[in-house]
CSV table of C-alpha atoms in Angstrom, one decimal:
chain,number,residue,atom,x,y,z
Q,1,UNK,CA,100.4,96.2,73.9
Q,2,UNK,CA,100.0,95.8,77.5
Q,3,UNK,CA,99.9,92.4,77.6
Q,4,UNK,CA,101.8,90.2,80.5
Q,5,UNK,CA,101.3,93.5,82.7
Q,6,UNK,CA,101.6,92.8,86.7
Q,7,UNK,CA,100.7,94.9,88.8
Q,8,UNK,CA,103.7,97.2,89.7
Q,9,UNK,CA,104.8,96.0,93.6
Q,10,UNK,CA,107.8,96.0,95.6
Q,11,UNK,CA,107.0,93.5,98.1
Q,12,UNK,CA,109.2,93.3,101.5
Q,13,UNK,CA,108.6,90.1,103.4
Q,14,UNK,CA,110.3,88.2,106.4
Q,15,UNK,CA,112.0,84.7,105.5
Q,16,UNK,CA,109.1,81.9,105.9
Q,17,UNK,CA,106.2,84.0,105.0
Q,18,UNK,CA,104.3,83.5,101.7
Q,19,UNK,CA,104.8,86.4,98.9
Q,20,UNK,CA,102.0,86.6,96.2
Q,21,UNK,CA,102.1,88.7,93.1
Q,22,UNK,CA,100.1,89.6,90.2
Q,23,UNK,CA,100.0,89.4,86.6
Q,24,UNK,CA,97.0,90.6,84.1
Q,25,UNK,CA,97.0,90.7,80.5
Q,26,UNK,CA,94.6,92.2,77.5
Q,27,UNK,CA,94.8,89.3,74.8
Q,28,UNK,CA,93.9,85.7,74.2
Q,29,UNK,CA,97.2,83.9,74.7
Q,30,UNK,CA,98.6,80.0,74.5
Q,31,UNK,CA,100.4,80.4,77.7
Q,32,UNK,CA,101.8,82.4,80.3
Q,33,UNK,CA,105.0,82.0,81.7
Q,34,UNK,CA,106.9,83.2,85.1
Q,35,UNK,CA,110.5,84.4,85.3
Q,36,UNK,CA,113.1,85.4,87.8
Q,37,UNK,CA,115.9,87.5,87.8
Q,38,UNK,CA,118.3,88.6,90.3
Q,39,UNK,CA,120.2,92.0,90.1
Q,40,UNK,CA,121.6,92.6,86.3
Q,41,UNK,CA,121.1,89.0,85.8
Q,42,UNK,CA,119.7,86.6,83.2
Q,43,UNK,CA,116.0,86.0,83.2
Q,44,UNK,CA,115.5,82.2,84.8
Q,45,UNK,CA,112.7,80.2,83.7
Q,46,UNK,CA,110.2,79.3,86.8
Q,47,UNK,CA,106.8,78.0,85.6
Q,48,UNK,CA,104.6,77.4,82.5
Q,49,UNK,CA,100.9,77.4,82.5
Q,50,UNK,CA,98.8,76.6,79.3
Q,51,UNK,CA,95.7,78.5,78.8
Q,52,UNK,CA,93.4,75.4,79.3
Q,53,UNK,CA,94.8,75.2,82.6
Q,54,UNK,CA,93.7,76.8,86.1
Q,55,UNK,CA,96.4,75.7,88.4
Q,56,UNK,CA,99.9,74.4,88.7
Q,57,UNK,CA,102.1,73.5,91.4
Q,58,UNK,CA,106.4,73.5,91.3
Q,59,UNK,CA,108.1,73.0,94.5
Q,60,UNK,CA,107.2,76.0,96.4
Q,61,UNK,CA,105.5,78.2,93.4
Q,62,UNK,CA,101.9,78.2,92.7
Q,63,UNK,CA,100.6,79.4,89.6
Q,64,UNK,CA,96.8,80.0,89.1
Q,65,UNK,CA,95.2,80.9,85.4
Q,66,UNK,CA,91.9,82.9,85.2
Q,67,UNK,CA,91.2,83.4,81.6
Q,68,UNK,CA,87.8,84.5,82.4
Q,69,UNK,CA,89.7,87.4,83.8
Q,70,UNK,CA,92.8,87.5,82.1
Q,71,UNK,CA,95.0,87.1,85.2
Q,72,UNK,CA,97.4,85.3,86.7
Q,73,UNK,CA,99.4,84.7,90.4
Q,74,UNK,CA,102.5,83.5,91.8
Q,75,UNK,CA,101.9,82.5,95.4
Q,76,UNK,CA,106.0,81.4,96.5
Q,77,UNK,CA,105.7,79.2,99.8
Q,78,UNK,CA,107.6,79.5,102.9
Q,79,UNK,CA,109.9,82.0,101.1
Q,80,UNK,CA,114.3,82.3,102.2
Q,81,UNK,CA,116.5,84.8,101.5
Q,82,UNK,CA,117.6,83.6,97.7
Q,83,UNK,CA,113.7,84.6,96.5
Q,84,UNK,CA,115.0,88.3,96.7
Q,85,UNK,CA,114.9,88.9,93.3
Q,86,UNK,CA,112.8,90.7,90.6
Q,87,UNK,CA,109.2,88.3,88.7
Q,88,UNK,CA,107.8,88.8,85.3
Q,89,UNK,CA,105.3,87.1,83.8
Q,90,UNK,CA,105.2,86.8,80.2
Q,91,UNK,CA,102.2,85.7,78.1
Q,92,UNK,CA,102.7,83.6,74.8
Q,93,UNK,CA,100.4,83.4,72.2
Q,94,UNK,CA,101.0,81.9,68.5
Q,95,UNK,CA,103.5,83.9,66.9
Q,96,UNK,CA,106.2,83.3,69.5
Q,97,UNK,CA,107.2,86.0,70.8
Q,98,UNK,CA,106.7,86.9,74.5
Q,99,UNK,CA,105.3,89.9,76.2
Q,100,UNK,CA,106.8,90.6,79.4
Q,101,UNK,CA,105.1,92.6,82.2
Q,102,UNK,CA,106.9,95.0,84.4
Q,103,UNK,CA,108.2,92.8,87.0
Q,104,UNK,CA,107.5,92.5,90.7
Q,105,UNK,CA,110.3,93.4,93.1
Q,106,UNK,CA,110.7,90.9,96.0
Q,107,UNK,CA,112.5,90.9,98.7
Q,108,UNK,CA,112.8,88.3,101.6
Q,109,UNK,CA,114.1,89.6,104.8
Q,110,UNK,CA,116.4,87.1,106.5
S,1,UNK,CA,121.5,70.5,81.9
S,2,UNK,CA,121.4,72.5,78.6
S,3,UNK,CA,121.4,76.1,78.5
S,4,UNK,CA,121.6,79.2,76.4
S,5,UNK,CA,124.9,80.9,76.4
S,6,UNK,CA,125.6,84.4,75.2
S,7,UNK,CA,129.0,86.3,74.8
S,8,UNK,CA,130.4,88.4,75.6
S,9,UNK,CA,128.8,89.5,78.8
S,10,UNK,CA,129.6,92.9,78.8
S,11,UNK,CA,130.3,94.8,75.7
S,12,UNK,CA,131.2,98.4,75.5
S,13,UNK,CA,131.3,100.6,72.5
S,14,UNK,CA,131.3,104.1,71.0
S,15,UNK,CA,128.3,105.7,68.9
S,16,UNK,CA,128.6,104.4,65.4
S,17,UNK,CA,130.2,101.5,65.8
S,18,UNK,CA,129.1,98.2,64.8
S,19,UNK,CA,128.4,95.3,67.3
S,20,UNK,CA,127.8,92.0,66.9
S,21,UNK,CA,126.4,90.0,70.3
S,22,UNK,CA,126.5,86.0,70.4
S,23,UNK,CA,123.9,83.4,71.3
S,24,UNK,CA,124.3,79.4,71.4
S,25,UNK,CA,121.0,78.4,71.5
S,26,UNK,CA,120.4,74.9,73.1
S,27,UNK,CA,121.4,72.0,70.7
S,28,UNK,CA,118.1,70.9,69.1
S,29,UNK,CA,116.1,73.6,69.6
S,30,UNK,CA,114.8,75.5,66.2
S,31,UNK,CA,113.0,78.8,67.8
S,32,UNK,CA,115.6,81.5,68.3
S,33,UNK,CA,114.9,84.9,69.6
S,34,UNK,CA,116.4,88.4,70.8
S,35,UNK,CA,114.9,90.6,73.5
S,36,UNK,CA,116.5,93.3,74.8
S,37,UNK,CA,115.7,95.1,78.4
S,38,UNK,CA,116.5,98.7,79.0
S,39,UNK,CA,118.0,98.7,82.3
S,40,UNK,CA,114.6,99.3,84.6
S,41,UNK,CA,112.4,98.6,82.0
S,42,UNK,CA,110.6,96.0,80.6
S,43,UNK,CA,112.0,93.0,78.8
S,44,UNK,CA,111.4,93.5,75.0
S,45,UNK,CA,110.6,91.1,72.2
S,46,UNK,CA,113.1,91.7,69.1
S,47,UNK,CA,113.0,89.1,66.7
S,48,UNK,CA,112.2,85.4,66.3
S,49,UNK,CA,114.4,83.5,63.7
S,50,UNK,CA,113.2,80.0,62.4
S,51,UNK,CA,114.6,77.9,59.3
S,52,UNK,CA,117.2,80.4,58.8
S,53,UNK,CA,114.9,83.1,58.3
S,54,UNK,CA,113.3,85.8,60.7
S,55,UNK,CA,109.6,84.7,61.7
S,56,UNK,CA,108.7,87.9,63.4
S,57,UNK,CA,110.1,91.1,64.2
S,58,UNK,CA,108.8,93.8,66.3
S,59,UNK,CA,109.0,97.6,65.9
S,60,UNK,CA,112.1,97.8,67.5
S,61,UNK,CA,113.8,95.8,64.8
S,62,UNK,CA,114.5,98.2,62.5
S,63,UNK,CA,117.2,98.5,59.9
S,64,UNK,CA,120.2,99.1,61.8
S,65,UNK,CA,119.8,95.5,62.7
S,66,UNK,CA,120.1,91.9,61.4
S,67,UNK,CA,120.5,88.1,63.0
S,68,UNK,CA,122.1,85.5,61.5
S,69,UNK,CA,122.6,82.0,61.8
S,70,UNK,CA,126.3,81.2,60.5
S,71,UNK,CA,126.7,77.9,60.9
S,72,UNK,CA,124.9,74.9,63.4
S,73,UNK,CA,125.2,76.5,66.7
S,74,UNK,CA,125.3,80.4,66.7
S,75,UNK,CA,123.2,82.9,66.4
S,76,UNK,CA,123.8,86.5,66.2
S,77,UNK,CA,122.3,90.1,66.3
S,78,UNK,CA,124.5,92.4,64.8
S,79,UNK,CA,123.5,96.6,65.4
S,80,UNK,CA,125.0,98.0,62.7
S,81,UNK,CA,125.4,101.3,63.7
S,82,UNK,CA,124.9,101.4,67.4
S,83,UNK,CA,122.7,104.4,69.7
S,84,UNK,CA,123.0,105.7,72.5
S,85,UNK,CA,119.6,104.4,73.3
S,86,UNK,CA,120.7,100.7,72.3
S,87,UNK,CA,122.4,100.7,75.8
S,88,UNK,CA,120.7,97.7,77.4
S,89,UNK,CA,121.2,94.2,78.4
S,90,UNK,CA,120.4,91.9,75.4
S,91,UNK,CA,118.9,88.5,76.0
S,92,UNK,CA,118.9,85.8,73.4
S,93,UNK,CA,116.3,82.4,74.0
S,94,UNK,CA,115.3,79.2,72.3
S,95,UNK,CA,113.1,76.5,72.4
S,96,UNK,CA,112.4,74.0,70.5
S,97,UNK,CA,108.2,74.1,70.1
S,98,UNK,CA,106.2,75.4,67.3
S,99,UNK,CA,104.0,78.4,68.2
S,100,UNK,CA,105.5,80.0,71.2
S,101,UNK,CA,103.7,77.0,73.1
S,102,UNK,CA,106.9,75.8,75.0
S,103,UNK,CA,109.2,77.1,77.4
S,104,UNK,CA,111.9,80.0,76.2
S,105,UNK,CA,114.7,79.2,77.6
S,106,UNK,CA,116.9,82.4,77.7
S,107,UNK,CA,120.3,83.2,78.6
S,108,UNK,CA,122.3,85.2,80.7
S,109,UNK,CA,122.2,88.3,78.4
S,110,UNK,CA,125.3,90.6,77.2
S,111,UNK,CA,125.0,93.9,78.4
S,112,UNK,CA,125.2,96.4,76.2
S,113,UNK,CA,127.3,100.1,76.8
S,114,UNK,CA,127.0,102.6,74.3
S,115,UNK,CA,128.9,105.5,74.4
């Protein structure tokens, strides 16, 4: 399965600049779900969108749902240093378990 | 705040041996789940535990492993026979919603050495 797939970017950005990354999927799902995690760390919980949702807002992150298209973004805000880190998404549908893309590498240049 | 712990957090061990990894799942949660992420890969779904039996497990699962919940608060996954390839850090996750509709919360992983 390729589901919870984004698309594979390293993305190098200066400290208050917006970073935006990617996320599409094959298969009907319940949710979708964004993680972080720093170098050989755990995964850290960021967002939860549910499929009858298009849009969600926490703190800085912005998560938008397009089922139509089976996609997904993470738009972080005004981005510091500590966002240097590695982003999955993973999509949840039914029978609990969690597909996990490949992950987008960020990092924020101070 | 409640979290997922897992010991130990590094674990190393020779071909053949058996290891055992530990989870404490948050307190009043009833989902329990292993993933495992081979270092630069993807993170993979194991298992899903719930009612003190497994729920789901994926391809990856096979024989050489088992989970268990001994008592009210842990939850293992015990390789029985450990790989080379089963080098990789091991995540374990709860949450407490029927269906996968909820937040898994996971924690911190045990990394896994295999030699």
């Amino acid at each position: 399965s390729q589901q919870g797939e984004e698309d594979p970017q390293a993305l190098s950005i200066q400290e208050g600049e917006n970073a935006t990354m990617n996320c599409s999927y094959k298969t009907s799902i319940n949710n979708l779900q964004w993680y972080r995690q720093n170098s050989g760390r755990g995964l850290v919980h960021l967002i939860l969108i549910r499929s009858n949702e298009r849009e969600k807002h926490s703190g800085r992150l912005r998560v938008t749902l397009d089922t139509s298209k089976k996609s997904s973004s993470l738009l972080i805000t005004a981005s510091r240093a500590a966002d240097t880190a590695s982003y999955f998404c993973a999509t949840g549908r039914g029978n609990n378990r969690l597909a996990f893309g490949k992950g987008n590498q960020v990092v924020v240049i101070p | 705040e409640p979290e997922v712990t897992q010991t130990p957090s590094h674990q190393v061990t020779q071909m053949g041996q058996e290891v055992i990894l530990r989870c404490v799942p948050i307190s009043n949660h009833l989902y329990f789940y292993w993933y495992r992420q081979i270092l630069g890969q993807k993170v993979e779904f194991l298992v899903s535990f719930y009612n003190n039996e497994i729920s789901e497990k994926s391809e990856i699962f096979d024989d050489q492993f088992s989970v268990e919940r001994p008592d009210g608060s842990n939850f293992t996954l015990k390789i029985r026979s450990t790989k080379l390839e089963d080098s990789a850090m091991y995540f374990c996750a709860s949450n407490g919603v029927a269906g996968g509709k909820d937040t898994q919360y996971f924690g911190p992983g045990t990394r896994l050495t295999v030699l």
